[in-house]
Amino acid sequence: MRVALQVTCVNDAMFPDTGKAVVRLLRRLGVDVDFPRAQTCCGQPMVNTGYLDEAVPVVRTFVDAFAGYDAIVTPSGSCAGSARHQHAIVAERSGDRALAAAVAETAPKTYELSEFLVDVLGVTDVGAYFPHRVTYHPTCHSLRMLGVGERPQRLLEAVRGITLVDLPEATECCGFGGTFALKNADTSVAMGADKARHVRDTGAEVLVAGDNSCLMHIGGMLSRQRAGVRVMHLAEILASTAESESHSSGPAVGERAGGPAT
Amino acid sequence: MSGGTFVGMPAFPTAAREALGDTQLRSNLAHATRTIRDKRAAVVAEVEDWEDLRLAGAGVKEAALRDLATHLETLEASLVRAGATVHWARDAEEACAIVARLAHAHGVDEVVKVKSMATMEIGLNEALEAEGIAAWETDLAEMIVQLGDDLPSHILVPAIHRNRAEIREIFMRRMGDVGRPAPDDLTDEPVVLAAAARAHLREKFLRAKVAVSGANFAVADTGTLVVVESEGNGRMCLTLPDVLISVVGIEKVVATWSDLDPMLRLLPRSSTGERMNPYTSTWSGVTPGDGPQEVHVVLLDNGRTRALADDVGRQALRCIRCSACLNVCPVYERTGGHAYGSVYPGPIGAILNPLLRGVSDEQTASLPYASSLCGACFEVCPVRIDIPSVLVDQRAAVVDSHRGDRVPKAEAVAMKAAAWAFSDSRRLAWAEKASGLGGRVLRRFGRTTLPGGRAAAGRLPGPGAGWTGARDLPAPPEESFRAWWDRTDGGQNDRGTR
Amino acid sequence: MSARDDILAAVRAALTDVSPAVAVPEAPRAPDRGDLVALFVERVEDYRAVVTRCNEADLAGVVAGVLGERSSVVPPALGLEIAGSVVDDGLSAAELDAIDAVVTRARVGIAETGTIVLDHQPDQGRRAISLVPDLHVCIVDATQVVADVPDAIALLDPARPLTWISGPSATSDIELDRVEGVHGPRTLHVVLVGP
């Protein structure tokens, strides 16, 4: 099986450790994952802001980069949703039949990470070790656009050492919403404040989710509040092992924090 | 008397900012939307085949819309056969003029009204007032809004933004101006307030000669109109006066009597969170010796044919005004309905208003963006309107309407630049290098550290301020994933971060 | 062109390339819930309506007991003698407002939703009589109870005015707090007649 990593533009530029964690995790599970160098972005920022014409060349870049792979794995519910549901809309608008045909090929082969692990590889215990108190936020696009259901929780429950606590009002949106976070910053922050409060109520040390963009928003609020809760992508927890834990003084410090090693 | 007006409302972000600062409003809304969400969830969970019921409901409405001209002609013929008079109104002005003319013809200076979104939409009360006719709202929430010279903020519960203490104050202050005053010992208990409304309105019901209603459904093959309600004010208006005028949007049509089945099972559970609402009235024209002996139906377009022509947006006309989408919307819950600047607030309003009116004014053009696209609205919609997809499509309509602008908006410039960078991975790699340099600066001089040790931007100037006003922003890493992959041959020879 | 012709033309123009053929899935049926009459009673009571069960022989006594000293109005063909009751012959709204209670029959009862439907035939009377008085005593025969909404729709004649009643008048307009009793009858008393 030829498996490609769609790392996503946000992870590529801002959260490379998430991409590295996916690579480590998949290799550990025996998957030889490839990173097609021509990839850029799924086009969602343009589509969700209404710039459909601008999204056409971006979608074309996507389908060209991932043509021929059996599975496209992405550590983002939102980007998987974009590929599966929005690319066809963009292609139809472009009037380019070849693009529509290419989208029909790539769309069904695009999997969010937890879907790929559970549905394609058939694993829930990925051999991870993460001895911390963690709460999980199901991001809207994972939950409602993709319907990943309980897959992420099942993966987390199988992690050794973890204490998983329920997040109150878990399914309510955090308020990120792409350009919504800027165009309607006040409302976005009001939603984020409630999400942050619920996270704090759990007493968790780590908030985990399947989308770094949502985590950047919630984590940015928690940081501003000096709440003492850090955010981590699901992939990074699933990639953690007893060995990697012993090298760090806590989750996401050092390499996984994206800064220079301390 | 009339309520306020939505005319001249600012765009959503500005109106929302003001609403977010109203602590009383936030508290009232949070309590009310949570209550009704929980009620709905409980009665929907009771129906084992709810998803199939939704499919059936969506099918009934979609089928009616796709052959709307035929069904409208059938409806008209059925109504006329049953003794009703049918009027057609292209827009709000025509519809209001028809109602005013009929009221004048009967020499009345007042009408009683059943809660109706269509008559709110066309501004009927204000139009009648200008003609010297008082229109008394008889639904409790509508009456609270009307007495308070206020605006509705919810489709089902227009006074959802008011709590019991505010309602008591409005009743004490205003009831006496327009009829029977509130009793001196009025308390803020809902049961006492409801009793005051009963006493106040009863004299109006008993003397009214003309009533105005809308309709939840109009059945083409039988000429039957349906009004779904709770309080009995609807029954009063539909039964006691001699003349009944119903203003009905053309999208309210369903083809056959049996089509009412999925709708009457879907609507109460989605709307008030009940197995069935207290009262549903159906009537087909005139019944000799029972109820109004003169029945008029005004079929209203007012932008509906515009929405009908939109291939993506057409589905919004399936809406049965249950307001389930408002109650689950995290944006609505925090801003309330007034911020949407329309009688149709919330997610459905964010698509319906631009579809009915177009996006040429700034306020309407701001509505499709008043959503984080979380999808909770689609999940609860009883007729399966894919609101997030229509929102995105309406955003595209807004963007497209500005494509001819001589000076493009900053956002359009940014999107074009992003599209340029994202169309070629080499351009993206270059941009990432530049941001990595920025990150280096932040790490050296920044004073903010995220939990876990990563450097962050605390407060940025310019456009970044929208983000960092309340949120720290992680500093970009020195090395992008792409650069790491190249340097380490896909992680095969990774010896730590550079 | 008239408004009618304009609107119909606009509708047709909007749908030029749209096929009118849409498959409408059949609405699902509620599963068999067993004893329909028991379910009906339970669900009517859920609305805080009062239900009394009796047999045909006891009906007149039960209704008289419910009414007590109250003044009442009855439809022209109730089929039950109620001492002192006024038979409606087109009473005005103001006259009805001076009467405490109304006794009617019903057309159908819906078990799933606890709903009674009146089709206002002579055993139920004009719509106004079951609306203005504050107490509605509604006699439902056990044989009139059907399972769910679609069964009722199939039985009902749309040419007649219909009133679907699910509990007493109610509102949730104040803080979503349900209050029974606004403009319609504040008390609904269902007398269920059966073996």
mmCIF file with all atom_site columns, N, CA, C and O in Angstrom, chain C residues 123-148:
data_model
loop_
_atom_site.group_PDB
_atom_site.id
_atom_site.type_symbol
_atom_site.label_atom_id
_atom_site.label_alt_id
_atom_site.label_comp_id
_atom_site.label_asym_id
_atom_site.label_entity_id
_atom_site.label_seq_id
_atom_site.pdbx_PDB_ins_code
_atom_site.Cartn_x
_atom_site.Cartn_y
_atom_site.Cartn_z
_atom_site.occupancy
_atom_site.B_iso_or_equiv
_atom_site.pdbx_formal_charge
_atom_site.auth_seq_id
_atom_site.auth_comp_id
_atom_site.auth_asym_id
_atom_site.auth_atom_id
_atom_site.pdbx_PDB_model_num
ATOM 1   N N  . ASP C 1 123 ? -71.170 16.403 17.698 1.00 0.00 ? 123 ASP C N  1
ATOM 2   C CA . ASP C 1 123 ? -70.896 15.905 19.055 1.00 0.00 ? 123 ASP C CA 1
ATOM 3   C C  . ASP C 1 123 ? -69.722 16.649 19.705 1.00 0.00 ? 123 ASP C C  1
ATOM 4   O O  . ASP C 1 123 ? -69.370 16.398 20.856 1.00 0.00 ? 123 ASP C O  1
ATOM 5   N N  . GLN C 1 124 ? -69.091 17.548 18.934 1.00 0.00 ? 124 GLN C N  1
ATOM 6   C CA . GLN C 1 124 ? -67.978 18.330 19.474 1.00 0.00 ? 124 GLN C CA 1
ATOM 7   C C  . GLN C 1 124 ? -68.235 19.832 19.418 1.00 0.00 ? 124 GLN C C  1
ATOM 8   O O  . GLN C 1 124 ? -67.689 20.598 20.207 1.00 0.00 ? 124 GLN C O  1
ATOM 9   N N  . GLY C 1 125 ? -69.057 20.205 18.449 1.00 0.00 ? 125 GLY C N  1
ATOM 10  C CA . GLY C 1 125 ? -69.469 21.598 18.376 1.00 0.00 ? 125 GLY C CA 1
ATOM 11  C C  . GLY C 1 125 ? -68.489 22.522 17.685 1.00 0.00 ? 125 GLY C C  1
ATOM 12  O O  . GLY C 1 125 ? -67.411 22.114 17.251 1.00 0.00 ? 125 GLY C O  1
ATOM 13  N N  . ARG C 1 126 ? -68.908 23.767 17.585 1.00 0.00 ? 126 ARG C N  1
ATOM 14  C CA . ARG C 1 126 ? -68.074 24.802 16.939 1.00 0.00 ? 126 ARG C CA 1
ATOM 15  C C  . ARG C 1 126 ? -66.733 24.928 17.667 1.00 0.00 ? 126 ARG C C  1
ATOM 16  O O  . ARG C 1 126 ? -66.632 24.661 18.858 1.00 0.00 ? 126 ARG C O  1
ATOM 17  N N  . ARG C 1 127 ? -65.741 25.419 16.942 1.00 0.00 ? 127 ARG C N  1
ATOM 18  C CA . ARG C 1 127 ? -64.408 25.573 17.539 1.00 0.00 ? 127 ARG C CA 1
ATOM 19  C C  . ARG C 1 127 ? -64.433 26.474 18.779 1.00 0.00 ? 127 ARG C C  1
ATOM 20  O O  . ARG C 1 127 ? -63.734 26.232 19.750 1.00 0.00 ? 127 ARG C O  1
ATOM 21  N N  . ALA C 1 128 ? -65.296 27.505 18.736 1.00 0.00 ? 128 ALA C N  1
ATOM 22  C CA . ALA C 1 128 ? -65.259 28.494 19.823 1.00 0.00 ? 128 ALA C CA 1
ATOM 23  C C  . ALA C 1 128 ? -65.662 27.887 21.165 1.00 0.00 ? 128 ALA C C  1
ATOM 24  O O  . ALA C 1 128 ? -65.135 28.288 22.210 1.00 0.00 ? 128 ALA C O  1
ATOM 25  N N  . ILE C 1 129 ? -66.578 26.906 21.165 1.00 0.00 ? 129 ILE C N  1
ATOM 26  C CA . ILE C 1 129 ? -67.083 26.446 22.472 1.00 0.00 ? 129 ILE C CA 1
ATOM 27  C C  . ILE C 1 129 ? -66.031 25.663 23.252 1.00 0.00 ? 129 ILE C C  1
ATOM 28  O O  . ILE C 1 129 ? -66.023 25.676 24.478 1.00 0.00 ? 129 ILE C O  1
ATOM 29  N N  . SER C 1 130 ? -65.107 24.997 22.561 1.00 0.00 ? 130 SER C N  1
ATOM 30  C CA . SER C 1 130 ? -64.066 24.243 23.280 1.00 0.00 ? 130 SER C CA 1
ATOM 31  C C  . SER C 1 130 ? -62.822 25.102 23.506 1.00 0.00 ? 130 SER C C  1
ATOM 32  O O  . SER C 1 130 ? -61.777 24.612 23.895 1.00 0.00 ? 130 SER C O  1
ATOM 33  N N  . LEU C 1 131 ? -62.953 26.391 23.264 1.00 0.00 ? 131 LEU C N  1
ATOM 34  C CA . LEU C 1 131 ? -61.809 27.294 23.388 1.00 0.00 ? 131 LEU C CA 1
ATOM 35  C C  . LEU C 1 131 ? -61.974 28.320 24.510 1.00 0.00 ? 131 LEU C C  1
ATOM 36  O O  . LEU C 1 131 ? -61.057 28.537 25.306 1.00 0.00 ? 131 LEU C O  1
ATOM 37  N N  . VAL C 1 132 ? -63.142 28.943 24.565 1.00 0.00 ? 132 VAL C N  1
ATOM 38  C CA . VAL C 1 132 ? -63.299 30.094 25.468 1.00 0.00 ? 132 VAL C CA 1
ATOM 39  C C  . VAL C 1 132 ? -63.467 29.684 26.935 1.00 0.00 ? 132 VAL C C  1
ATOM 40  O O  . VAL C 1 132 ? -62.820 30.257 27.808 1.00 0.00 ? 132 VAL C O  1
ATOM 41  N N  . PRO C 1 133 ? -64.309 28.674 27.258 1.00 0.00 ? 133 PRO C N  1
ATOM 42  C CA . PRO C 1 133 ? -64.426 28.285 28.674 1.00 0.00 ? 133 PRO C CA 1
ATOM 43  C C  . PRO C 1 133 ? -63.084 27.759 29.226 1.00 0.00 ? 133 PRO C C  1
ATOM 44  O O  . PRO C 1 133 ? -62.263 27.220 28.480 1.00 0.00 ? 133 PRO C O  1
ATOM 45  N N  . ASP C 1 134 ? -62.918 27.869 30.543 1.00 0.00 ? 134 ASP C N  1
ATOM 46  C CA . ASP C 1 134 ? -61.607 27.616 31.140 1.00 0.00 ? 134 ASP C CA 1
ATOM 47  C C  . ASP C 1 134 ? -61.328 26.138 31.406 1.00 0.00 ? 134 ASP C C  1
ATOM 48  O O  . ASP C 1 134 ? -60.192 25.745 31.613 1.00 0.00 ? 134 ASP C O  1
ATOM 49  N N  . LEU C 1 135 ? -62.398 25.323 31.459 1.00 0.00 ? 135 LEU C N  1
ATOM 50  C CA . LEU C 1 135 ? -62.232 23.877 31.666 1.00 0.00 ? 135 LEU C CA 1
ATOM 51  C C  . LEU C 1 135 ? -62.803 23.135 30.459 1.00 0.00 ? 135 LEU C C  1
ATOM 52  O O  . LEU C 1 135 ? -63.953 23.360 30.075 1.00 0.00 ? 135 LEU C O  1
ATOM 53  N N  . HIS C 1 136 ? -61.999 22.271 29.857 1.00 0.00 ? 136 HIS C N  1
ATOM 54  C CA . HIS C 1 136 ? -62.472 21.460 28.739 1.00 0.00 ? 136 HIS C CA 1
ATOM 55  C C  . HIS C 1 136 ? -62.519 20.005 29.188 1.00 0.00 ? 136 HIS C C  1
ATOM 56  O O  . HIS C 1 136 ? -61.486 19.414 29.497 1.00 0.00 ? 136 HIS C O  1
ATOM 57  N N  . VAL C 1 137 ? -63.742 19.472 29.256 1.00 0.00 ? 137 VAL C N  1
ATOM 58  C CA . VAL C 1 137 ? -63.908 18.054 29.549 1.00 0.00 ? 137 VAL C CA 1
ATOM 59  C C  . VAL C 1 137 ? -64.112 17.352 28.211 1.00 0.00 ? 137 VAL C C  1
ATOM 60  O O  . VAL C 1 137 ? -65.073 17.641 27.498 1.00 0.00 ? 137 VAL C O  1
ATOM 61  N N  . CYS C 1 138 ? -63.187 16.480 27.858 1.00 0.00 ? 138 CYS C N  1
ATOM 62  C CA . CYS C 1 138 ? -63.235 15.855 26.533 1.00 0.00 ? 138 CYS C CA 1
ATOM 63  C C  . CYS C 1 138 ? -63.400 14.346 26.697 1.00 0.00 ? 138 CYS C C  1
ATOM 64  O O  . CYS C 1 138 ? -62.574 13.679 27.324 1.00 0.00 ? 138 CYS C O  1
ATOM 65  N N  . ILE C 1 139 ? -64.483 13.835 26.131 1.00 0.00 ? 139 ILE C N  1
ATOM 66  C CA . ILE C 1 139 ? -64.780 12.406 26.245 1.00 0.00 ? 139 ILE C CA 1
ATOM 67  C C  . ILE C 1 139 ? -64.190 11.680 25.036 1.00 0.00 ? 139 ILE C C  1
ATOM 68  O O  . ILE C 1 139 ? -64.515 11.996 23.887 1.00 0.00 ? 139 ILE C O  1
ATOM 69  N N  . VAL C 1 140 ? -63.292 10.764 25.296 1.00 0.00 ? 140 VAL C N  1
ATOM 70  C CA . VAL C 1 140 ? -62.649 10.003 24.218 1.00 0.00 ? 140 VAL C CA 1
ATOM 71  C C  . VAL C 1 140 ? -62.988 8.533  24.428 1.00 0.00 ? 140 VAL C C  1
ATOM 72  O O  . VAL C 1 140 ? -62.827 8.003  25.541 1.00 0.00 ? 140 VAL C O  1
ATOM 73  N N  . ASP C 1 141 ? -63.460 7.870  23.373 1.00 0.00 ? 141 ASP C N  1
ATOM 74  C CA . ASP C 1 141 ? -63.733 6.444  23.482 1.00 0.00 ? 141 ASP C CA 1
ATOM 75  C C  . ASP C 1 141 ? -62.443 5.666  23.210 1.00 0.00 ? 141 ASP C C  1
ATOM 76  O O  . ASP C 1 141 ? -61.662 6.040  22.326 1.00 0.00 ? 141 ASP C O  1
ATOM 77  N N  . ALA C 1 142 ? -62.233 4.618  23.976 1.00 0.00 ? 142 ALA C N  1
ATOM 78  C CA . ALA C 1 142 ? -60.993 3.843  23.817 1.00 0.00 ? 142 ALA C CA 1
ATOM 79  C C  . ALA C 1 142 ? -60.798 3.374  22.378 1.00 0.00 ? 142 ALA C C  1
ATOM 80  O O  . ALA C 1 142 ? -59.672 3.266  21.895 1.00 0.00 ? 142 ALA C O  1
ATOM 81  N N  . THR C 1 143 ? -61.893 3.112  21.675 1.00 0.00 ? 143 THR C N  1
ATOM 82  C CA . THR C 1 143 ? -61.775 2.635  20.284 1.00 0.00 ? 143 THR C CA 1
ATOM 83  C C  . THR C 1 143 ? -61.299 3.739  19.342 1.00 0.00 ? 143 THR C C  1
ATOM 84  O O  . THR C 1 143 ? -60.946 3.473  18.197 1.00 0.00 ? 143 THR C O  1
ATOM 85  N N  . GLN C 1 144 ? -61.295 4.981  19.824 1.00 0.00 ? 144 GLN C N  1
ATOM 86  C CA . GLN C 1 144 ? -60.856 6.098  18.965 1.00 0.00 ? 144 GLN C CA 1
ATOM 87  C C  . GLN C 1 144 ? -59.341 6.304  19.016 1.00 0.00 ? 144 GLN C C  1
ATOM 88  O O  . GLN C 1 144 ? -58.805 7.113  18.272 1.00 0.00 ? 144 GLN C O  1
ATOM 89  N N  . VAL C 1 145 ? -58.659 5.587  19.903 1.00 0.00 ? 145 VAL C N  1
ATOM 90  C CA . VAL C 1 145 ? -57.225 5.817  20.073 1.00 0.00 ? 145 VAL C CA 1
ATOM 91  C C  . VAL C 1 145 ? -56.430 5.078  18.995 1.00 0.00 ? 145 VAL C C  1
ATOM 92  O O  . VAL C 1 145 ? -56.586 3.869  18.812 1.00 0.00 ? 145 VAL C O  1
ATOM 93  N N  . VAL C 1 146 ? -55.585 5.831  18.289 1.00 0.00 ? 146 VAL C N  1
ATOM 94  C CA . VAL C 1 146 ? -54.712 5.235  17.267 1.00 0.00 ? 146 VAL C CA 1
ATOM 95  C C  . VAL C 1 146 ? -53.264 5.372  17.725 1.00 0.00 ? 146 VAL C C  1
ATOM 96  O O  . VAL C 1 146 ? -52.976 6.084  18.679 1.00 0.00 ? 146 VAL C O  1
ATOM 97  N N  . ALA C 1 147 ? -52.374 4.703  16.999 1.00 0.00 ? 147 ALA C N  1
ATOM 98  C CA . ALA C 1 147 ? -50.984 4.637  17.455 1.00 0.00 ? 147 ALA C CA 1
ATOM 99  C C  . ALA C 1 147 ? -50.248 5.965  17.311 1.00 0.00 ? 147 ALA C C  1
ATOM 100 O O  . ALA C 1 147 ? -49.675 6.477  18.265 1.00 0.00 ? 147 ALA C O  1
ATOM 101 N N  . ASP C 1 148 ? -50.268 6.547  16.121 1.00 0.00 ? 148 ASP C N  1
ATOM 102 C CA . ASP C 1 148 ? -49.356 7.670  15.881 1.00 0.00 ? 148 ASP C CA 1
ATOM 103 C C  . ASP C 1 148 ? -49.969 8.674  14.894 1.00 0.00 ? 148 ASP C C  1
ATOM 104 O O  . ASP C 1 148 ? -51.058 8.450  14.346 1.00 0.00 ? 148 ASP C O  1
#
